[in-house]
């Protein structure tokens, strides 16, 4: 029995695996259908930066067993190492260095029977909330190609949102699962620190601020992925306790009545777009209708300090990465301007300053811990603005020229060392996080958080809302997400691009609903 494109789009990864297990479809025909869609739609999206199509076909000659047996998926071209291929991180330097071992994530996916068909685009070093590396080019949002799919897991989000694959690997060091999920109408859960190993190539990413996971169209697919991926490797610095029961079974349970605090105020004091406010207001009404207690409340922490600590993390990490690249024979000018600027600031930061900044993370954890003594979950916009247009994510030309001059003359590190550029750094922190001020709290506290696609703007763009919980609260988050998914299903929404493609292909369209704005 063959699988139509309509059926493919109406199936999540769990359903596809079940049909293969029942021998209603073969892994071979599913791969053919998937690769045909990728070859037809990826030129419009630029979501896949490193195709692995022949590797995927060769894999079908192996026995495939496990909960994802035969299901085509994508992995992100950052952290998720595939032996023999480079993990490019959106950089031409690292795109020429093959990896020696599979990462924990890739090994677990292969053991689960998944068929990895490629790697997805990410900004250079996964540093931004947009996906526009100079090496591979800009990834476009299927809902409107003039807008970003978010970042840094933008390639994964675009691929899943356009129905190329039902699941794609992602990671989140400052919102990079949740931001693209919000931009593309997907479900994205950032797991607790240490729940999923990033080894063996690294002990932790960004001082543990980054966690790996997936982007999906269904809550049960994310629960399935957690069951597959959760766990540690020998040598990992953290071993997070796993629940007694599977995430899949826990996600099926009712969440009970929850007390949820919410806020629409930016922790930076920057503007929040009216559509982002409406998205939260819509979620509040839906939660209340489901019987939850929802009150306006927020953790008592210094949002501007958190932003500066986060930027200091960037400075130090990027400087160390470029120094490692130098040791391998690379030149700084092989990296993009923003990357070189961050590295220059990092190189003049003292080790004492970096450590002091890192120690301040505890104040954010303490504030969030006190908040969760009174509230089960914390609700905010995922983004402070609908998905931005591509040009809005670029450095202004005048600022770029100044930075290039300061770097070329060696003045940038000197001025930074003298403290002359303090205002520039503060302005950089404010501007870089204006669109995404809500996500970094979970990263610096190591807590789980998810973006749920409950709202579309008047322009037909997705705009997710974020729920955060205390460490280890993934089961509760999944339970609430499943309840919301049942109350307001989102998987039936498809971008116009998908509908038009089905029309051109002469295939009967899936059951789609026009992306009208959700009323608060």
PDB file of N, CA, C and O in Angstrom, residues 113-187:
ATOM      1  N   UNK A 113      16.368   3.418  15.104  1.00  0.00           N
ATOM      2  CA  UNK A 113      15.943   3.053  13.755  1.00  0.00           C
ATOM      3  C   UNK A 113      15.701   4.212  12.816  1.00  0.00           C
ATOM      4  O   UNK A 113      15.274   4.001  11.674  1.00  0.00           O
ATOM      5  N   UNK A 114      15.956   5.443  13.253  1.00  0.00           N
ATOM      6  CA  UNK A 114      15.708   6.598  12.402  1.00  0.00           C
ATOM      7  C   UNK A 114      16.635   6.589  11.188  1.00  0.00           C
ATOM      8  O   UNK A 114      17.760   6.079  11.245  1.00  0.00           O
ATOM      9  N   UNK A 115      16.156   7.182  10.103  1.00  0.00           N
ATOM     10  CA  UNK A 115      16.934   7.321   8.874  1.00  0.00           C
ATOM     11  C   UNK A 115      17.281   8.802   8.732  1.00  0.00           C
ATOM     12  O   UNK A 115      16.423   9.621   8.401  1.00  0.00           O
ATOM     13  N   UNK A 116      18.534   9.143   9.014  1.00  0.00           N
ATOM     14  CA  UNK A 116      18.964  10.543   8.969  1.00  0.00           C
ATOM     15  C   UNK A 116      19.267  10.916   7.524  1.00  0.00           C
ATOM     16  O   UNK A 116      20.124  10.299   6.885  1.00  0.00           O
ATOM     17  N   UNK A 117      18.576  11.941   7.009  1.00  0.00           N
ATOM     18  CA  UNK A 117      18.684  12.275   5.582  1.00  0.00           C
ATOM     19  C   UNK A 117      19.500  13.544   5.334  1.00  0.00           C
ATOM     20  O   UNK A 117      19.737  13.899   4.177  1.00  0.00           O
ATOM     21  N   UNK A 118      19.938  14.246   6.403  1.00  0.00           N
ATOM     22  CA  UNK A 118      20.713  15.448   6.179  1.00  0.00           C
ATOM     23  C   UNK A 118      20.868  16.269   7.435  1.00  0.00           C
ATOM     24  O   UNK A 118      20.348  15.923   8.506  1.00  0.00           O
ATOM     25  N   UNK A 119      21.610  17.371   7.295  1.00  0.00           N
ATOM     26  CA  UNK A 119      21.842  18.300   8.398  1.00  0.00           C
ATOM     27  C   UNK A 119      21.245  19.653   8.031  1.00  0.00           C
ATOM     28  O   UNK A 119      21.259  20.065   6.861  1.00  0.00           O
ATOM     29  N   UNK A 120      20.748  20.361   9.042  1.00  0.00           N
ATOM     30  CA  UNK A 120      19.994  21.583   8.784  1.00  0.00           C
ATOM     31  C   UNK A 120      20.810  22.838   9.077  1.00  0.00           C
ATOM     32  O   UNK A 120      21.719  22.855   9.903  1.00  0.00           O
ATOM     33  N   UNK A 121      20.431  23.897   8.398  1.00  0.00           N
ATOM     34  CA  UNK A 121      21.147  25.166   8.424  1.00  0.00           C
ATOM     35  C   UNK A 121      21.043  25.856   9.777  1.00  0.00           C
ATOM     36  O   UNK A 121      20.015  25.773  10.462  1.00  0.00           O
ATOM     37  N   UNK A 122      22.108  26.565  10.130  1.00  0.00           N
ATOM     38  CA  UNK A 122      22.172  27.305  11.391  1.00  0.00           C
ATOM     39  C   UNK A 122      23.063  28.517  11.188  1.00  0.00           C
ATOM     40  O   UNK A 122      23.962  28.484  10.338  1.00  0.00           O
ATOM     41  N   UNK A 123      22.842  29.614  11.914  1.00  0.00           N
ATOM     42  CA  UNK A 123      23.761  30.746  11.805  1.00  0.00           C
ATOM     43  C   UNK A 123      25.151  30.363  12.295  1.00  0.00           C
ATOM     44  O   UNK A 123      25.315  29.373  13.007  1.00  0.00           O
ATOM     45  N   UNK A 124      26.147  31.145  11.926  1.00  0.00           N
ATOM     46  CA  UNK A 124      27.516  30.805  12.296  1.00  0.00           C
ATOM     47  C   UNK A 124      27.646  30.638  13.804  1.00  0.00           C
ATOM     48  O   UNK A 124      27.263  31.512  14.582  1.00  0.00           O
ATOM     49  N   UNK A 125      28.175  29.485  14.200  1.00  0.00           N
ATOM     50  CA  UNK A 125      28.363  29.079  15.594  1.00  0.00           C
ATOM     51  C   UNK A 125      27.053  29.077  16.373  1.00  0.00           C
ATOM     52  O   UNK A 125      27.067  29.119  17.603  1.00  0.00           O
ATOM     53  N   UNK A 126      25.923  29.006  15.675  1.00  0.00           N
ATOM     54  CA  UNK A 126      24.600  28.950  16.310  1.00  0.00           C
ATOM     55  C   UNK A 126      24.379  30.134  17.248  1.00  0.00           C
ATOM     56  O   UNK A 126      23.778  29.996  18.304  1.00  0.00           O
ATOM     57  N   UNK A 127      24.818  31.321  16.827  1.00  0.00           N
ATOM     58  CA  UNK A 127      24.863  32.467  17.730  1.00  0.00           C
ATOM     59  C   UNK A 127      23.633  33.365  17.679  1.00  0.00           C
ATOM     60  O   UNK A 127      23.512  34.255  18.511  1.00  0.00           O
ATOM     61  N   UNK A 128      22.739  33.176  16.705  1.00  0.00           N
ATOM     62  CA  UNK A 128      21.695  34.180  16.517  1.00  0.00           C
ATOM     63  C   UNK A 128      20.296  33.568  16.493  1.00  0.00           C
ATOM     64  O   UNK A 128      20.130  32.375  16.282  1.00  0.00           O
ATOM     65  N   UNK A 129      19.302  34.443  16.688  1.00  0.00           N
ATOM     66  CA  UNK A 129      17.907  34.036  16.618  1.00  0.00           C
ATOM     67  C   UNK A 129      17.350  34.091  15.216  1.00  0.00           C
ATOM     68  O   UNK A 129      16.140  34.001  15.017  1.00  0.00           O
ATOM     69  N   UNK A 130      18.218  34.251  14.226  1.00  0.00           N
ATOM     70  CA  UNK A 130      17.871  34.145  12.809  1.00  0.00           C
ATOM     71  C   UNK A 130      18.869  33.177  12.181  1.00  0.00           C
ATOM     72  O   UNK A 130      19.913  32.876  12.766  1.00  0.00           O
ATOM     73  N   UNK A 131      18.557  32.700  10.979  1.00  0.00           N
ATOM     74  CA  UNK A 131      19.405  31.692  10.342  1.00  0.00           C
ATOM     75  C   UNK A 131      19.870  32.220   8.995  1.00  0.00           C
ATOM     76  O   UNK A 131      19.164  32.117   7.990  1.00  0.00           O
ATOM     77  N   UNK A 132      21.082  32.813   8.992  1.00  0.00           N
ATOM     78  CA  UNK A 132      21.583  33.476   7.782  1.00  0.00           C
ATOM     79  C   UNK A 132      23.098  33.375   7.663  1.00  0.00           C
ATOM     80  O   UNK A 132      23.778  34.384   7.477  1.00  0.00           O
ATOM     81  N   UNK A 133      23.681  32.179   7.757  1.00  0.00           N
ATOM     82  CA  UNK A 133      25.144  32.086   7.667  1.00  0.00           C
ATOM     83  C   UNK A 133      25.634  32.503   6.286  1.00  0.00           C
ATOM     84  O   UNK A 133      25.002  32.205   5.269  1.00  0.00           O
ATOM     85  N   UNK A 134      26.782  33.195   6.269  1.00  0.00           N
ATOM     86  CA  UNK A 134      27.355  33.606   4.986  1.00  0.00           C
ATOM     87  C   UNK A 134      27.697  32.386   4.129  1.00  0.00           C
ATOM     88  O   UNK A 134      27.592  32.436   2.896  1.00  0.00           O
ATOM     89  N   UNK A 135      28.071  31.278   4.769  1.00  0.00           N
ATOM     90  CA  UNK A 135      28.491  30.097   4.031  1.00  0.00           C
ATOM     91  C   UNK A 135      27.344  29.448   3.270  1.00  0.00           C
ATOM     92  O   UNK A 135      27.458  29.148   2.077  1.00  0.00           O
ATOM     93  N   UNK A 136      26.228  29.216   3.930  1.00  0.00           N
ATOM     94  CA  UNK A 136      25.131  28.465   3.328  1.00  0.00           C
ATOM     95  C   UNK A 136      23.956  29.340   2.903  1.00  0.00           C
ATOM     96  O   UNK A 136      23.051  28.871   2.217  1.00  0.00           O
ATOM     97  N   UNK A 137      23.929  30.594   3.323  1.00  0.00           N
ATOM     98  CA  UNK A 137      22.843  31.475   2.929  1.00  0.00           C
ATOM     99  C   UNK A 137      21.668  31.441   3.897  1.00  0.00           C
ATOM    100  O   UNK A 137      21.643  30.698   4.877  1.00  0.00           O
ATOM    101  N   UNK A 138      20.682  32.260   3.602  1.00  0.00           N
ATOM    102  CA  UNK A 138      19.536  32.484   4.490  1.00  0.00           C
ATOM    103  C   UNK A 138      18.473  31.404   4.342  1.00  0.00           C
ATOM    104  O   UNK A 138      18.112  31.017   3.226  1.00  0.00           O
ATOM    105  N   UNK A 139      17.979  30.926   5.466  1.00  0.00           N
ATOM    106  CA  UNK A 139      16.840  30.010   5.488  1.00  0.00           C
ATOM    107  C   UNK A 139      15.560  30.830   5.590  1.00  0.00           C
ATOM    108  O   UNK A 139      15.487  31.793   6.346  1.00  0.00           O
ATOM    109  N   UNK A 140      14.541  30.404   4.851  1.00  0.00           N
ATOM    110  CA  UNK A 140      13.292  31.159   4.776  1.00  0.00           C
ATOM    111  C   UNK A 140      12.160  30.446   5.516  1.00  0.00           C
ATOM    112  O   UNK A 140      12.117  29.224   5.571  1.00  0.00           O
ATOM    113  N   UNK A 141      11.250  31.251   6.030  1.00  0.00           N
ATOM    114  CA  UNK A 141      10.103  30.738   6.789  1.00  0.00           C
ATOM    115  C   UNK A 141       9.026  30.262   5.817  1.00  0.00           C
ATOM    116  O   UNK A 141       8.578  31.038   4.965  1.00  0.00           O
ATOM    117  N   UNK A 142       8.571  29.016   5.918  1.00  0.00           N
ATOM    118  CA  UNK A 142       7.536  28.531   5.001  1.00  0.00           C
ATOM    119  C   UNK A 142       6.240  29.343   5.054  1.00  0.00           C
ATOM    120  O   UNK A 142       5.509  29.388   4.063  1.00  0.00           O
ATOM    121  N   UNK A 143       5.962  29.979   6.193  1.00  0.00           N
ATOM    122  CA  UNK A 143       4.722  30.749   6.312  1.00  0.00           C
ATOM    123  C   UNK A 143       4.795  32.059   5.544  1.00  0.00           C
ATOM    124  O   UNK A 143       3.775  32.577   5.107  1.00  0.00           O
ATOM    125  N   UNK A 144       5.989  32.579   5.369  1.00  0.00           N
ATOM    126  CA  UNK A 144       6.216  33.767   4.549  1.00  0.00           C
ATOM    127  C   UNK A 144       7.716  33.843   4.301  1.00  0.00           C
ATOM    128  O   UNK A 144       8.473  34.163   5.219  1.00  0.00           O
ATOM    129  N   UNK A 145       8.160  33.553   3.074  1.00  0.00           N
ATOM    130  CA  UNK A 145       9.600  33.482   2.805  1.00  0.00           C
ATOM    131  C   UNK A 145      10.358  34.785   3.037  1.00  0.00           C
ATOM    132  O   UNK A 145      11.589  34.764   3.126  1.00  0.00           O
ATOM    133  N   UNK A 146       9.662  35.912   3.173  1.00  0.00           N
ATOM    134  CA  UNK A 146      10.337  37.181   3.449  1.00  0.00           C
ATOM    135  C   UNK A 146      10.725  37.299   4.913  1.00  0.00           C
ATOM    136  O   UNK A 146      11.440  38.236   5.283  1.00  0.00           O
ATOM    137  N   UNK A 147      10.271  36.359   5.746  1.00  0.00           N
ATOM    138  CA  UNK A 147      10.503  36.420   7.181  1.00  0.00           C
ATOM    139  C   UNK A 147      11.408  35.285   7.638  1.00  0.00           C
ATOM    140  O   UNK A 147      11.516  34.239   6.997  1.00  0.00           O
ATOM    141  N   UNK A 148      12.047  35.481   8.784  1.00  0.00           N
ATOM    142  CA  UNK A 148      12.945  34.469   9.333  1.00  0.00           C
ATOM    143  C   UNK A 148      12.170  33.299   9.933  1.00  0.00           C
ATOM    144  O   UNK A 148      11.075  33.497  10.482  1.00  0.00           O
ATOM    145  N   UNK A 149      12.730  32.091   9.860  1.00  0.00           N
ATOM    146  CA  UNK A 149      12.169  30.962  10.605  1.00  0.00           C
ATOM    147  C   UNK A 149      12.685  30.921  12.040  1.00  0.00           C
ATOM    148  O   UNK A 149      12.406  29.984  12.770  1.00  0.00           O
ATOM    149  N   UNK A 150      13.452  31.964  12.424  1.00  0.00           N
ATOM    150  CA  UNK A 150      14.085  31.967  13.734  1.00  0.00           C
ATOM    151  C   UNK A 150      15.448  31.299  13.697  1.00  0.00           C
ATOM    152  O   UNK A 150      15.958  30.923  12.635  1.00  0.00           O
ATOM    153  N   UNK A 151      16.039  31.169  14.855  1.00  0.00           N
ATOM    154  CA  UNK A 151      17.346  30.551  14.955  1.00  0.00           C
ATOM    155  C   UNK A 151      17.635  30.189  16.408  1.00  0.00           C
ATOM    156  O   UNK A 151      16.869  30.556  17.290  1.00  0.00           O
ATOM    157  N   UNK A 152      18.643  29.446  16.687  1.00  0.00           N
ATOM    158  CA  UNK A 152      19.552  29.064  15.635  1.00  0.00           C
ATOM    159  C   UNK A 152      19.146  27.770  14.921  1.00  0.00           C
ATOM    160  O   UNK A 152      19.779  27.385  13.932  1.00  0.00           O
ATOM    161  N   UNK A 153      18.081  27.128  15.379  1.00  0.00           N
ATOM    162  CA  UNK A 153      17.623  25.881  14.735  1.00  0.00           C
ATOM    163  C   UNK A 153      16.623  26.195  13.631  1.00  0.00           C
ATOM    164  O   UNK A 153      15.633  25.476  13.444  1.00  0.00           O
ATOM    165  N   UNK A 154      16.903  27.262  12.867  1.00  0.00           N
ATOM    166  CA  UNK A 154      15.953  27.703  11.850  1.00  0.00           C
ATOM    167  C   UNK A 154      15.805  26.736  10.706  1.00  0.00           C
ATOM    168  O   UNK A 154      14.708  26.581  10.151  1.00  0.00           O
ATOM    169  N   UNK A 155      16.886  26.066  10.306  1.00  0.00           N
ATOM    170  CA  UNK A 155      16.776  25.091   9.232  1.00  0.00           C
ATOM    171  C   UNK A 155      15.883  23.926   9.617  1.00  0.00           C
ATOM    172  O   UNK A 155      15.057  23.470   8.819  1.00  0.00           O
ATOM    173  N   UNK A 156      16.032  23.450  10.846  1.00  0.00           N
ATOM    174  CA  UNK A 156      15.181  22.357  11.325  1.00  0.00           C
ATOM    175  C   UNK A 156      13.720  22.769  11.360  1.00  0.00           C
ATOM    176  O   UNK A 156      12.830  22.012  10.952  1.00  0.00           O
ATOM    177  N   UNK A 157      13.468  23.982  11.857  1.00  0.00           N
ATOM    178  CA  UNK A 157      12.087  24.452  11.968  1.00  0.00           C
ATOM    179  C   UNK A 157      11.443  24.598  10.595  1.00  0.00           C
ATOM    180  O   UNK A 157      10.296  24.186  10.381  1.00  0.00           O
ATOM    181  N   UNK A 158      12.169  25.186   9.646  1.00  0.00           N
ATOM    182  CA  UNK A 158      11.618  25.370   8.304  1.00  0.00           C
ATOM    183  C   UNK A 158      11.297  24.030   7.658  1.00  0.00           C
ATOM    184  O   UNK A 158      10.269  23.876   6.991  1.00  0.00           O
ATOM    185  N   UNK A 159      12.173  23.039   7.862  1.00  0.00           N
ATOM    186  CA  UNK A 159      11.965  21.726   7.254  1.00  0.00           C
ATOM    187  C   UNK A 159      10.726  21.027   7.811  1.00  0.00           C
ATOM    188  O   UNK A 159       9.941  20.432   7.069  1.00  0.00           O
ATOM    189  N   UNK A 160      10.541  21.103   9.121  1.00  0.00           N
ATOM    190  CA  UNK A 160       9.378  20.451   9.732  1.00  0.00           C
ATOM    191  C   UNK A 160       8.105  21.215   9.387  1.00  0.00           C
ATOM    192  O   UNK A 160       7.066  20.622   9.074  1.00  0.00           O
ATOM    193  N   UNK A 161       8.165  22.545   9.423  1.00  0.00           N
ATOM    194  CA  UNK A 161       6.971  23.353   9.132  1.00  0.00           C
ATOM    195  C   UNK A 161       6.502  23.175   7.696  1.00  0.00           C
ATOM    196  O   UNK A 161       5.305  23.296   7.412  1.00  0.00           O
ATOM    197  N   UNK A 162       7.420  22.894   6.767  1.00  0.00           N
ATOM    198  CA  UNK A 162       7.060  22.684   5.365  1.00  0.00           C
ATOM    199  C   UNK A 162       6.742  21.232   5.053  1.00  0.00           C
ATOM    200  O   UNK A 162       6.458  20.896   3.900  1.00  0.00           O
ATOM    201  N   UNK A 163       6.803  20.367   6.072  1.00  0.00           N
ATOM    202  CA  UNK A 163       6.458  18.973   5.864  1.00  0.00           C
ATOM    203  C   UNK A 163       7.512  18.181   5.119  1.00  0.00           C
ATOM    204  O   UNK A 163       7.200  17.169   4.492  1.00  0.00           O
ATOM    205  N   UNK A 164       8.784  18.615   5.179  1.00  0.00           N
ATOM    206  CA  UNK A 164       9.842  17.800   4.578  1.00  0.00           C
ATOM    207  C   UNK A 164      10.060  16.552   5.408  1.00  0.00           C
ATOM    208  O   UNK A 164      10.245  15.457   4.865  1.00  0.00           O
ATOM    209  N   UNK A 165      10.086  16.706   6.712  1.00  0.00           N
ATOM    210  CA  UNK A 165      10.219  15.605   7.661  1.00  0.00           C
ATOM    211  C   UNK A 165       9.302  15.899   8.847  1.00  0.00           C
ATOM    212  O   UNK A 165       8.947  17.056   9.099  1.00  0.00           O
ATOM    213  N   UNK A 166       8.923  14.878   9.612  1.00  0.00           N
ATOM    214  CA  UNK A 166       8.066  15.128  10.775  1.00  0.00           C
ATOM    215  C   UNK A 166       8.829  15.538  12.025  1.00  0.00           C
ATOM    216  O   UNK A 166       8.232  16.022  12.985  1.00  0.00           O
ATOM    217  N   UNK A 167      10.153  15.372  12.033  1.00  0.00           N
ATOM    218  CA  UNK A 167      10.956  15.646  13.222  1.00  0.00           C
ATOM    219  C   UNK A 167      12.361  16.041  12.792  1.00  0.00           C
ATOM    220  O   UNK A 167      12.898  15.481  11.830  1.00  0.00           O
ATOM    221  N   UNK A 168      12.943  17.006  13.510  1.00  0.00           N
ATOM    222  CA  UNK A 168      14.310  17.409  13.203  1.00  0.00           C
ATOM    223  C   UNK A 168      15.033  17.765  14.489  1.00  0.00           C
ATOM    224  O   UNK A 168      14.450  18.353  15.409  1.00  0.00           O
ATOM    225  N   UNK A 169      16.317  17.440  14.548  1.00  0.00           N
ATOM    226  CA  UNK A 169      17.129  17.751  15.710  1.00  0.00           C
ATOM    227  C   UNK A 169      17.345  19.243  15.867  1.00  0.00           C
ATOM    228  O   UNK A 169      17.370  20.001  14.888  1.00  0.00           O
ATOM    229  N   UNK A 170      17.492  19.672  17.118  1.00  0.00           N
ATOM    230  CA  UNK A 170      17.672  21.089  17.423  1.00  0.00           C
ATOM    231  C   UNK A 170      18.435  21.195  18.732  1.00  0.00           C
ATOM    232  O   UNK A 170      18.593  20.211  19.456  1.00  0.00           O
ATOM    233  N   UNK A 171      18.946  22.385  19.020  1.00  0.00           N
ATOM    234  CA  UNK A 171      19.496  22.636  20.346  1.00  0.00           C
ATOM    235  C   UNK A 171      19.225  24.072  20.737  1.00  0.00           C
ATOM    236  O   UNK A 171      18.859  24.902  19.896  1.00  0.00           O
ATOM    237  N   UNK A 172      19.362  24.358  22.034  1.00  0.00           N
ATOM    238  CA  UNK A 172      18.833  25.605  22.588  1.00  0.00           C
ATOM    239  C   UNK A 172      19.782  26.131  23.654  1.00  0.00           C
ATOM    240  O   UNK A 172      19.803  25.659  24.779  1.00  0.00           O
ATOM    241  N   UNK A 173      20.608  27.152  23.250  1.00  0.00           N
ATOM    242  CA  UNK A 173      21.505  27.783  24.197  1.00  0.00           C
ATOM    243  C   UNK A 173      21.054  29.166  24.619  1.00  0.00           C
ATOM    244  O   UNK A 173      21.682  29.793  25.475  1.00  0.00           O
ATOM    245  N   UNK A 174      19.983  29.658  23.995  1.00  0.00           N
ATOM    246  CA  UNK A 174      19.436  30.960  24.362  1.00  0.00           C
ATOM    247  C   UNK A 174      18.021  31.126  23.861  1.00  0.00           C
ATOM    248  O   UNK A 174      17.468  32.224  23.851  1.00  0.00           O
ATOM    249  N   UNK A 175      17.438  29.987  23.433  1.00  0.00           N
ATOM    250  CA  UNK A 175      16.090  30.001  22.874  1.00  0.00           C
ATOM    251  C   UNK A 175      16.016  29.322  21.525  1.00  0.00           C
ATOM    252  O   UNK A 175      15.003  29.381  20.838  1.00  0.00           O
ATOM    253  N   UNK A 176      17.064  28.611  21.126  1.00  0.00           N
ATOM    254  CA  UNK A 176      17.199  28.151  19.748  1.00  0.00           C
ATOM    255  C   UNK A 176      16.334  26.957  19.368  1.00  0.00           C
ATOM    256  O   UNK A 176      16.313  26.566  18.198  1.00  0.00           O
ATOM    257  N   UNK A 177      15.624  26.363  20.308  1.00  0.00           N
ATOM    258  CA  UNK A 177      14.525  25.450  19.993  1.00  0.00           C
ATOM    259  C   UNK A 177      13.216  26.220  20.015  1.00  0.00           C
ATOM    260  O   UNK A 177      12.382  26.121  19.108  1.00  0.00           O
ATOM    261  N   UNK A 178      13.036  27.019  21.056  1.00  0.00           N
ATOM    262  CA  UNK A 178      11.755  27.705  21.262  1.00  0.00           C
ATOM    263  C   UNK A 178      11.516  28.840  20.271  1.00  0.00           C
ATOM    264  O   UNK A 178      10.389  29.029  19.798  1.00  0.00           O
ATOM    265  N   UNK A 179      12.550  29.595  19.933  1.00  0.00           N
ATOM    266  CA  UNK A 179      12.379  30.721  19.002  1.00  0.00           C
ATOM    267  C   UNK A 179      11.916  30.228  17.625  1.00  0.00           C
ATOM    268  O   UNK A 179      10.911  30.722  17.095  1.00  0.00           O
ATOM    269  N   UNK A 180      12.607  29.272  16.989  1.00  0.00           N
ATOM    270  CA  UNK A 180      12.113  28.801  15.694  1.00  0.00           C
ATOM    271  C   UNK A 180      10.776  28.069  15.777  1.00  0.00           C
ATOM    272  O   UNK A 180       9.988  28.118  14.832  1.00  0.00           O
ATOM    273  N   UNK A 181      10.509  27.388  16.893  1.00  0.00           N
ATOM    274  CA  UNK A 181       9.187  26.773  17.054  1.00  0.00           C
ATOM    275  C   UNK A 181       8.106  27.846  17.018  1.00  0.00           C
ATOM    276  O   UNK A 181       7.069  27.691  16.363  1.00  0.00           O
ATOM    277  N   UNK A 182       8.355  28.959  17.720  1.00  0.00           N
ATOM    278  CA  UNK A 182       7.387  30.060  17.751  1.00  0.00           C
ATOM    279  C   UNK A 182       7.222  30.698  16.391  1.00  0.00           C
ATOM    280  O   UNK A 182       6.125  31.118  16.010  1.00  0.00           O
ATOM    281  N   UNK A 183       8.306  30.802  15.629  1.00  0.00           N
ATOM    282  CA  UNK A 183       8.269  31.434  14.308  1.00  0.00           C
ATOM    283  C   UNK A 183       7.581  30.564  13.259  1.00  0.00           C
ATOM    284  O   UNK A 183       7.076  31.092  12.260  1.00  0.00           O
ATOM    285  N   UNK A 184       7.583  29.251  13.458  1.00  0.00           N
ATOM    286  CA  UNK A 184       7.151  28.328  12.405  1.00  0.00           C
ATOM    287  C   UNK A 184       5.920  27.495  12.767  1.00  0.00           C
ATOM    288  O   UNK A 184       5.566  26.563  12.039  1.00  0.00           O
ATOM    289  N   UNK A 185       5.263  27.786  13.894  1.00  0.00           N
ATOM    290  CA  UNK A 185       4.046  27.066  14.240  1.00  0.00           C
ATOM    291  C   UNK A 185       4.274  25.639  14.678  1.00  0.00           C
ATOM    292  O   UNK A 185       3.441  24.755  14.417  1.00  0.00           O
ATOM    293  N   UNK A 186       5.381  25.403  15.396  1.00  0.00           N
ATOM    294  CA  UNK A 186       5.744  24.057  15.826  1.00  0.00           C
ATOM    295  C   UNK A 186       5.766  23.960  17.344  1.00  0.00           C
ATOM    296  O   UNK A 186       5.736  24.959  18.053  1.00  0.00           O
ATOM    297  N   UNK A 187       5.871  22.719  17.825  1.00  0.00           N
ATOM    298  CA  UNK A 187       6.053  22.469  19.245  1.00  0.00           C
ATOM    299  C   UNK A 187       7.539  22.266  19.497  1.00  0.00           C
ATOM    300  O   UNK A 187       8.201  21.470  18.813  1.00  0.00           O
TER     301      UNK A 187
END
